[in-house]
Coordinates of C-alpha atoms in Angstrom, one line a residue:
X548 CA -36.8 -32.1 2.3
X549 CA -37.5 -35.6 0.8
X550 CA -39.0 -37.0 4.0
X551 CA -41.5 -36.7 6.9
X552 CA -40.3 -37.4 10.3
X553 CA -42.6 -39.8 11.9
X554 CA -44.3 -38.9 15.2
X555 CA -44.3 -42.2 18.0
X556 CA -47.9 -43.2 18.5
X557 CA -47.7 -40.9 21.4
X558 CA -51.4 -38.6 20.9
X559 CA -53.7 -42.1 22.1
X560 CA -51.4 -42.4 25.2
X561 CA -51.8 -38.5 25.9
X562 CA -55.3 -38.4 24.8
X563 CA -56.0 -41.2 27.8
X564 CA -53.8 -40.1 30.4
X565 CA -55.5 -36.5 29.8
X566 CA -58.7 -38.4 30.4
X567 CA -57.8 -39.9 33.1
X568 CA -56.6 -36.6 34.9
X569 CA -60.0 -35.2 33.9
X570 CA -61.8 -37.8 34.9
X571 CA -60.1 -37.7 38.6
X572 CA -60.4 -33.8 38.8
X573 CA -64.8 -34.2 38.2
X574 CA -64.3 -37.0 40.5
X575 CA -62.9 -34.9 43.5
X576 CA -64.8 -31.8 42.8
X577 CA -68.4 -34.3 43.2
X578 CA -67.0 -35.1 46.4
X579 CA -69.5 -34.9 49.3
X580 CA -67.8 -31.6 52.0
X581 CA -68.3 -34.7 54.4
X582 CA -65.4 -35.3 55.6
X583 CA -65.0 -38.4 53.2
X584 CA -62.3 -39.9 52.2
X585 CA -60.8 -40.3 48.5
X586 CA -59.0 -42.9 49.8
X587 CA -62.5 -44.9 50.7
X588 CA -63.7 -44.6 46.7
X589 CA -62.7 -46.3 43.9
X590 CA -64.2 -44.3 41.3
X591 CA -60.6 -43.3 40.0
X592 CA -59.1 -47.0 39.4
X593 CA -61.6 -47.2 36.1
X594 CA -59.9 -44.5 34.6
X595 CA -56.1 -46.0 35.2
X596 CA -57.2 -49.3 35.4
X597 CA -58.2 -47.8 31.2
X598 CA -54.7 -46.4 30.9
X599 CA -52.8 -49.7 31.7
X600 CA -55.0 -51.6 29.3
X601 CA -53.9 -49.6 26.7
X602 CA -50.5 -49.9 27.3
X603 CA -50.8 -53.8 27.3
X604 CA -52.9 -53.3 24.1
X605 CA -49.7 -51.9 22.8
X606 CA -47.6 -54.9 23.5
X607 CA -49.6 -56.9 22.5
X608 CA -50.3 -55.7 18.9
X609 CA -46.7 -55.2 18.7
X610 CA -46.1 -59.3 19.7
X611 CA -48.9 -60.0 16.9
X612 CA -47.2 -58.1 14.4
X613 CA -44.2 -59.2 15.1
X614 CA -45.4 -62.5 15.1
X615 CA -46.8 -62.3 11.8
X616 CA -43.9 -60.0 9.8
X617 CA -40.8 -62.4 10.6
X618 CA -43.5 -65.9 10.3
X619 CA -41.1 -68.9 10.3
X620 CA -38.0 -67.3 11.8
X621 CA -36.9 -67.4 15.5
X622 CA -38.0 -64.7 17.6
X623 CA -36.6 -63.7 21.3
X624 CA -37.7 -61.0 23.8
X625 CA -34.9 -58.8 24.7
X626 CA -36.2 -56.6 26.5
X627 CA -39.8 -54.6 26.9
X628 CA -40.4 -53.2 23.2
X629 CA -37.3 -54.6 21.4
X630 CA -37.3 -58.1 19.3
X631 CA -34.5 -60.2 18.5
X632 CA -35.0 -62.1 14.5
X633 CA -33.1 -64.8 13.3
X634 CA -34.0 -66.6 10.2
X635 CA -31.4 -67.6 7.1
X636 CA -32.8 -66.9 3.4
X637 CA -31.6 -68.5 0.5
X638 CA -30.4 -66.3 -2.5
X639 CA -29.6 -68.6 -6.1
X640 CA -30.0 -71.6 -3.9
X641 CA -27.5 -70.3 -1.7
X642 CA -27.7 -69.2 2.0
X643 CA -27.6 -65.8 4.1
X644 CA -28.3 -65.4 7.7
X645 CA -29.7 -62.0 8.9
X646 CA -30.8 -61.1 12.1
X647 CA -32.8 -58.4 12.8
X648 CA -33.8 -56.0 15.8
X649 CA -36.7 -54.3 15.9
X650 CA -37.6 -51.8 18.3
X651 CA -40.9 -50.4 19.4
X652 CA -40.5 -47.2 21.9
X653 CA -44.4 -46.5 21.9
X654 CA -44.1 -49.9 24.1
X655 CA -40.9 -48.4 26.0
X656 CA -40.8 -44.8 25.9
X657 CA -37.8 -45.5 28.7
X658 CA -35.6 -46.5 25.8
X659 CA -33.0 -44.5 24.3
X660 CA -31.4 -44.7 20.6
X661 CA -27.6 -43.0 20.2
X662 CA -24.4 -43.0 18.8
X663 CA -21.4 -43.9 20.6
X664 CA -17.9 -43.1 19.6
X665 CA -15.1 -45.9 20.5
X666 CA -13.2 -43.1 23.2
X667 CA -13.7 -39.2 24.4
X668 CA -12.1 -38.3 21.0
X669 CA -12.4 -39.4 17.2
X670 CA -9.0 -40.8 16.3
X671 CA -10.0 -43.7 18.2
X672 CA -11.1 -47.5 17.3
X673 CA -12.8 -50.0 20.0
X674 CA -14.5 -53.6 19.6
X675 CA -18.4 -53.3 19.6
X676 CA -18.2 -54.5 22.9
X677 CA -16.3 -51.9 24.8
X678 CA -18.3 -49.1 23.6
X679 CA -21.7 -50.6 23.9
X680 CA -20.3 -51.9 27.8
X681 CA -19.9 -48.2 28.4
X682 CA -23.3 -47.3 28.8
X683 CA -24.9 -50.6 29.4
X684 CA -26.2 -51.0 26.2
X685 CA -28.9 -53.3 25.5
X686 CA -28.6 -53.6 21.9
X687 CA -25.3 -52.3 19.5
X688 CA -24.7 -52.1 15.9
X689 CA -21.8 -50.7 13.9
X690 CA -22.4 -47.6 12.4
X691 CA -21.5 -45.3 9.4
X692 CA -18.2 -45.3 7.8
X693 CA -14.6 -44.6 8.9
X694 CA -10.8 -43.7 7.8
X695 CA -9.3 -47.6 9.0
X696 CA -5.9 -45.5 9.9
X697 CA -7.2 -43.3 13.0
X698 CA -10.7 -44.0 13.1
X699 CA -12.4 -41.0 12.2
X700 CA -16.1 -41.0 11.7
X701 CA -16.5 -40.7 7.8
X702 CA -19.6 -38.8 7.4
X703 CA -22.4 -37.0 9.5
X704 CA -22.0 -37.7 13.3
X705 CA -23.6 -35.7 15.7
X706 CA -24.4 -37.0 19.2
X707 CA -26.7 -34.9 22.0
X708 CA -26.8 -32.3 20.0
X709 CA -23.0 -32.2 19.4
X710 CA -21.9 -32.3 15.6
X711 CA -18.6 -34.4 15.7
X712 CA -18.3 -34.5 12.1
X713 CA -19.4 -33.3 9.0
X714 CA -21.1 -35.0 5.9
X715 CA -19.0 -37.0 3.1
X716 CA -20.2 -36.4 -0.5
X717 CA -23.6 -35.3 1.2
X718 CA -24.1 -38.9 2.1
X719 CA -28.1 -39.8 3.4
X720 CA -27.8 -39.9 7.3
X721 CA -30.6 -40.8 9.8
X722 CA -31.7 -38.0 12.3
X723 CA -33.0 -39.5 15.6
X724 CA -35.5 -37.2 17.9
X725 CA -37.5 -37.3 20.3
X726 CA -40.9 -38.4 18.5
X727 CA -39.7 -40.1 15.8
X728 CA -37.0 -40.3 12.6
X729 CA -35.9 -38.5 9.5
X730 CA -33.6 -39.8 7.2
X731 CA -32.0 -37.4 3.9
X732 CA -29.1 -36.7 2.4
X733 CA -27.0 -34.0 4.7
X734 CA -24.8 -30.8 3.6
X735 CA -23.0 -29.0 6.1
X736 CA -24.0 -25.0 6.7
X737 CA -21.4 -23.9 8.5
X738 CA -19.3 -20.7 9.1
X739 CA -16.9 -18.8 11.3
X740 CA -18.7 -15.5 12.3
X741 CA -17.0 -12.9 13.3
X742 CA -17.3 -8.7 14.1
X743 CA -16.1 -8.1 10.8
X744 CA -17.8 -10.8 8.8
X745 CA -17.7 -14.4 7.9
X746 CA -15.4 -17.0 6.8
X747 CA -17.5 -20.2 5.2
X748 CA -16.1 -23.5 6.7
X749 CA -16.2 -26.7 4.4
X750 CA -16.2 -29.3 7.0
X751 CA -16.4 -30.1 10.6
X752 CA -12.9 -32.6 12.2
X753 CA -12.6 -34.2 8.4
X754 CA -10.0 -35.2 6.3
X755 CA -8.9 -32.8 3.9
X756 CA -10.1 -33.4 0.6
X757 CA -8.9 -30.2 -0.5
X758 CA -6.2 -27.6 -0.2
X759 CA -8.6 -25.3 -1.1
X760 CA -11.0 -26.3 1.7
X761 CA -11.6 -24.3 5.2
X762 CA -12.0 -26.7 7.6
X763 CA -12.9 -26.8 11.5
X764 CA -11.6 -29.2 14.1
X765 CA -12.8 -28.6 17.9
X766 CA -11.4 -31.0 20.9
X767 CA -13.5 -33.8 19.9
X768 CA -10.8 -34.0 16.9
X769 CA -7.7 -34.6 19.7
X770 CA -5.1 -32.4 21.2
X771 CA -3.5 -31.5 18.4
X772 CA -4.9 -30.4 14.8
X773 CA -3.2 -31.1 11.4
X774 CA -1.0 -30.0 9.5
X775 CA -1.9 -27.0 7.4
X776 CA -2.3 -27.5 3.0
X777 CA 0.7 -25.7 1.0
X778 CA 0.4 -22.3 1.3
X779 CA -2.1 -22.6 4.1
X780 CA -2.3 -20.9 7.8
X781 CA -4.1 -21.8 11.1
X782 CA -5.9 -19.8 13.5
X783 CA -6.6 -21.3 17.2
X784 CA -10.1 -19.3 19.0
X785 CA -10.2 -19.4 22.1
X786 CA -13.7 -18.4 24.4
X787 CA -14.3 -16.3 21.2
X788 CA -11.3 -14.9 21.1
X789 CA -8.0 -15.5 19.0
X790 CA -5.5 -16.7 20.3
X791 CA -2.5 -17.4 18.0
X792 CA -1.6 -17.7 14.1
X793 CA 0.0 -20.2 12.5
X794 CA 1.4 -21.6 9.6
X795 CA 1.6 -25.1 11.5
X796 CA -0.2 -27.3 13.6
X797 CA -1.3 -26.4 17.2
X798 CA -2.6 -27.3 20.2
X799 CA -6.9 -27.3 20.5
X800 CA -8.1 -25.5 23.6
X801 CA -10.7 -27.4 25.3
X802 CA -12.8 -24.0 25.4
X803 CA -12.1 -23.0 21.6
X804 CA -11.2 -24.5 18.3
X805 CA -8.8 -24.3 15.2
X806 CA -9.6 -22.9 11.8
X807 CA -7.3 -24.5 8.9
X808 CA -7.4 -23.5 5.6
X809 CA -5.6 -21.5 2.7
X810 CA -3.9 -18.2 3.9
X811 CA -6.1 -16.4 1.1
X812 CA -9.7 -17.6 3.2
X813 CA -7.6 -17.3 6.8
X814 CA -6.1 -13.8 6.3
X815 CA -10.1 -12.6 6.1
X816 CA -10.8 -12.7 9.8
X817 CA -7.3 -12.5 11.5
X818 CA -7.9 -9.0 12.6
X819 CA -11.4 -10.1 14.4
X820 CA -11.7 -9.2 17.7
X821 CA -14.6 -11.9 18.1
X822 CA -15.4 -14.8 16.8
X823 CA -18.1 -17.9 17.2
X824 CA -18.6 -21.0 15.3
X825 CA -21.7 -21.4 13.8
X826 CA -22.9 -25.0 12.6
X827 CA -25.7 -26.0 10.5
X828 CA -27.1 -28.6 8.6
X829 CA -29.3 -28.7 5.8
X830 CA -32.2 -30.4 5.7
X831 CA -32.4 -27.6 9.3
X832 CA -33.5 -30.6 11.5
X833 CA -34.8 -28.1 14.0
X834 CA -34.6 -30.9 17.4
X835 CA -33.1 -33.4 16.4
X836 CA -30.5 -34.8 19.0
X837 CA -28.5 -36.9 17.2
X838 CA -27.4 -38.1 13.5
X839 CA -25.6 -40.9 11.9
X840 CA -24.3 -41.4 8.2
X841 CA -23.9 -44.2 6.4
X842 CA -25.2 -44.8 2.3
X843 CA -26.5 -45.2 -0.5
X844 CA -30.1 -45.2 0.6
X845 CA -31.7 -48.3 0.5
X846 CA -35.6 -47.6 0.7
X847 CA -36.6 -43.6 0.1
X848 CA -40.4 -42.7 0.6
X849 CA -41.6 -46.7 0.4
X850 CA -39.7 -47.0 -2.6
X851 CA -36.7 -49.4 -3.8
X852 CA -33.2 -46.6 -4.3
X853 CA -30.4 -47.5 -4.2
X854 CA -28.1 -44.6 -5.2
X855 CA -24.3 -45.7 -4.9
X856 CA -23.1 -43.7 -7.7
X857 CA -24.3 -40.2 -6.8
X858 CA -23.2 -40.8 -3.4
X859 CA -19.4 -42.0 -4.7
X860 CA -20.2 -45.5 -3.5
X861 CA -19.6 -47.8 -6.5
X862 CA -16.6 -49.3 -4.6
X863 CA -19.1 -51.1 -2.1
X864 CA -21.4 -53.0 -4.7
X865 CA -21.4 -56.9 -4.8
X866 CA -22.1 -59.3 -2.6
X867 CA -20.5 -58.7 1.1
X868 CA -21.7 -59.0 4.6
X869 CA -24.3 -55.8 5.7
X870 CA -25.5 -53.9 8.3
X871 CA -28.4 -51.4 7.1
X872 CA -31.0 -49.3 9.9
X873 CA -34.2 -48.2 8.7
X874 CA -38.0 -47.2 10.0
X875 CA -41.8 -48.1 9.5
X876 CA -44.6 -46.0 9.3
X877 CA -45.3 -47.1 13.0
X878 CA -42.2 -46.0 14.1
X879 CA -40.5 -48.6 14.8
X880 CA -36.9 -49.3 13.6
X881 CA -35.4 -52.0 12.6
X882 CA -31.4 -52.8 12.5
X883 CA -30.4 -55.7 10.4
X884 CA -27.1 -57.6 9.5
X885 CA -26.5 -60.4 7.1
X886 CA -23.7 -62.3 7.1
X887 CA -21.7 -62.9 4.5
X888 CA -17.9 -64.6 2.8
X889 CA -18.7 -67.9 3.5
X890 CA -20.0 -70.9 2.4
X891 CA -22.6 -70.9 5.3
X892 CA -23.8 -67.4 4.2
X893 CA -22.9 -65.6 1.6
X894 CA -24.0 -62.0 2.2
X895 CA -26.4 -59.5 0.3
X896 CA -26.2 -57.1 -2.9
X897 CA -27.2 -53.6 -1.5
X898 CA -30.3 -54.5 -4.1
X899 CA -31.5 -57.6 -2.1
X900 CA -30.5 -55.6 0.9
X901 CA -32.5 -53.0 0.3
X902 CA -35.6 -55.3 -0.9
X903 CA -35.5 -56.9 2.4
X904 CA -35.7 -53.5 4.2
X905 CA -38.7 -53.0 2.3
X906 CA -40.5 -56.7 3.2
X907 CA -39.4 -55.3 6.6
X908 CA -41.7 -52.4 6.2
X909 CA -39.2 -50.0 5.9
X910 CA -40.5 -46.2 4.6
X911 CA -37.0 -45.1 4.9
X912 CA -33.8 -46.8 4.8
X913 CA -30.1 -47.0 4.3
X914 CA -26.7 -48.9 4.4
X915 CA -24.0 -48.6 6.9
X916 CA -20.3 -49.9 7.0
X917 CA -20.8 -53.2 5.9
X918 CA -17.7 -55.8 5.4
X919 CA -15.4 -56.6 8.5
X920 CA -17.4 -54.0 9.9
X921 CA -20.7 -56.1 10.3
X922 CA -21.8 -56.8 14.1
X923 CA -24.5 -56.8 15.9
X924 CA -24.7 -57.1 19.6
X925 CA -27.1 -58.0 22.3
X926 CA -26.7 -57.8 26.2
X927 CA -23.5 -58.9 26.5
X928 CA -23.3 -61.3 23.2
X929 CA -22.4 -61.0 19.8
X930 CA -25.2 -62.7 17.8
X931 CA -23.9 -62.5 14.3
X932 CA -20.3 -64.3 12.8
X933 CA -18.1 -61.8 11.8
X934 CA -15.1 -62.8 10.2
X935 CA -13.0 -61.8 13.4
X936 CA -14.3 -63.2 16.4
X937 CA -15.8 -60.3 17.9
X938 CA -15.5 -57.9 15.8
X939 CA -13.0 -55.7 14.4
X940 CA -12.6 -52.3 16.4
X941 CA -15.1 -49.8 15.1
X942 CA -15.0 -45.8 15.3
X943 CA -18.6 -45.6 16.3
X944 CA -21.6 -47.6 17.1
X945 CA -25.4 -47.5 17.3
X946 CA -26.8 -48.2 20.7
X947 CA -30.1 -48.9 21.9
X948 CA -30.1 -48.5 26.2
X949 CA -32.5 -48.3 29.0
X950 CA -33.0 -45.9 31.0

């Protein structure tokens, strides 16, 4: 793995709250067997009293360096730990406006960064502002790419724990836990085990790319799976079981998913009397809770890299609007869009992009859907200027809610 997840400034917090606990326990055991009170000493208020200091402390270096990062630009309180950045930069005399959100959670461990898909399945496309309204989100981006046509996640999506999708070309993809970030480039281990051995699956509710590929789709696909390649078949599993073969489509059970490949790969595991689908990723991730895709990296280890061509991205170059995520060495992550086809602002090469990132303080960062695509939303607003008022619908979104 190229990358180190970074921890939340968490072990200071723990380290004084375990204090204080101590502190309280010595406290009660000195007690006098007189009868006395707790309630009638003070001795314990010292020790929280120390604990909520520190937690202002936190807020406060977080104002000052926010303060002194973005110096010159406009910045708004959105909410307890999250910062709202306006400022326009000129590029060959020219103008771009970018805002940027920047989000602390050792200042609010109460917030939570996910995904969100547009509806309860894939093949589905929503303005930023019906998905992010679903949740109550605080603060929404757009995320990763998509296929325009149905709206299917292009790439590495996996939310709670749930992989919706599989990787594109092994595009980089962010990995969100509990403690921190990761960010690499993803490849799908995946596989259909069965009692009689296992059948290697390409792909995860993808596109085919091709006939030769064995590809999974589960419910979050839709109701109904596509059509099978020439000369290809179609199994349908069922609470581990099979249920039916088929040369065409079919209906996937909520309980169960269908297998769709070349009749060669199929016909290896129709006689199975059990079988389970088993989904990996590599780099493992072991906890992570969710992932989103998007590319070419921007910033990799605190370094400028910008890899378009060996993630098939050449298409994207130029100067467009942008939305890019990325994190710092304290943790804190930062969403940024710049605006762009027009004369008021007149976007960003992914190379100014990504040196932006990196005055941002980025370690790690990378692109996501940029174009039409570009939004950023905050409680209840859209705070960029897309081209369409609004937003065009998305397939999925990056949210940032309360709890």
């Amino acid at each position: 793995m190229d990358t180190l997840v970074l921890q939340r400034p968490r072990i200071e917090k723990n380290a004084t709250s375990a204090t204080g606990i101590v502190i309280a326990i010595c406290f009660i055991l000195s007690l006098p067997a007189n009868g006395i009170s707790v309630a009638s000493y003070t001795g314990i208020s010292p020790a929280l009293n120390y604990i909520k200091e520190e937690q202002v402390n936190r807020e406060l270096i977080f104002d000052k360096n926010i303060k002194n990062k973005y110096s010159g630009a406009k910045i708004a309180d959105v909410d307890n730990g999250i910062k709202h950045i306006k400022m326009v930069r000129y590029y060959n005399g020219q103008p771009v406006r970018i805002n940027v959100v920047e989000i602390c959670q050792g200042v609010n461990e109460n917030l939570k960064i996910e995904p969100q898909i547009a509806s309860e399945t894939l093949a589905s496309r929503r303005k930023i502002s019906g998905i992010a309204q679903k949740d109550n989100a605080i603060v929404a981006i757009n995320g990763g790419y998509f296929k325009p046509q149905t709206g299917v996640p292009l790439g590495t999506l996996m939310i709670n724990k749930k992989v919706y999708t599989g990787p594109i070309y092994d595009r980089v993809a962010m990995g969100i836990f509990d403690n921190g970030y990761d960010m690499a480039r993803v490849q799908l281990n995946a596989s259909v085990d069965t009692n009689i051995g296992g059948l290697k699956i390409d792909n995860i509710n993808q596109p085919r790319m091709l006939s030769t590929h064995t590809i999974v789709y589960t419910p979050e696909w839709g109701k109904v799976s596509p059509p099978s390649p020439k000369y290809g078949k179609q199994i349908v599993v069922e609470n581990g079981k099979l249920l039916k073969v088929s040369t065409e489509a079919n209906i996937i059970p909520q309980n169960g998913f269908v297998v769709v490949g070349s009749a060669k790969n199929i016909d290896t595991i129709v006689k199975a009397k059990k079988f389970k689908l088993n989904i990996k990723t590599n780099p493992g991730w072991d906890g992570v809770n969710h992932i989103i895709s998007g590319g070419p990296y921007l910033i990799k280890n605190n370094e400028v890299y910008v890899d378009m061509t060996a993630q098939r991205l050449a298409s994207i170059g130029g100067r467009n609007p942008r939305t890019a995520i990325g994190y710092t060495k304290e943790n804190h992550l930062i969403m940024v869009t710049a605006d762009g086809r027009e004369g008021s602002s007149i976007g960003l090469t992914l190379l100014e992009l990504a040196k932006l990132m990196r005055e941002f303080g980025c370690v790690n960062a990378m692109n996501l859907d940029g174009g039409g695509s570009t939004i950023m939303y905050i409680k209840g607003q859209v705070v960029n200027k897309p081209a369409v008022q609004g937003g065009i619908p998305l397939s999925h979104v990056l949210t940032v809610t309360g709890s």
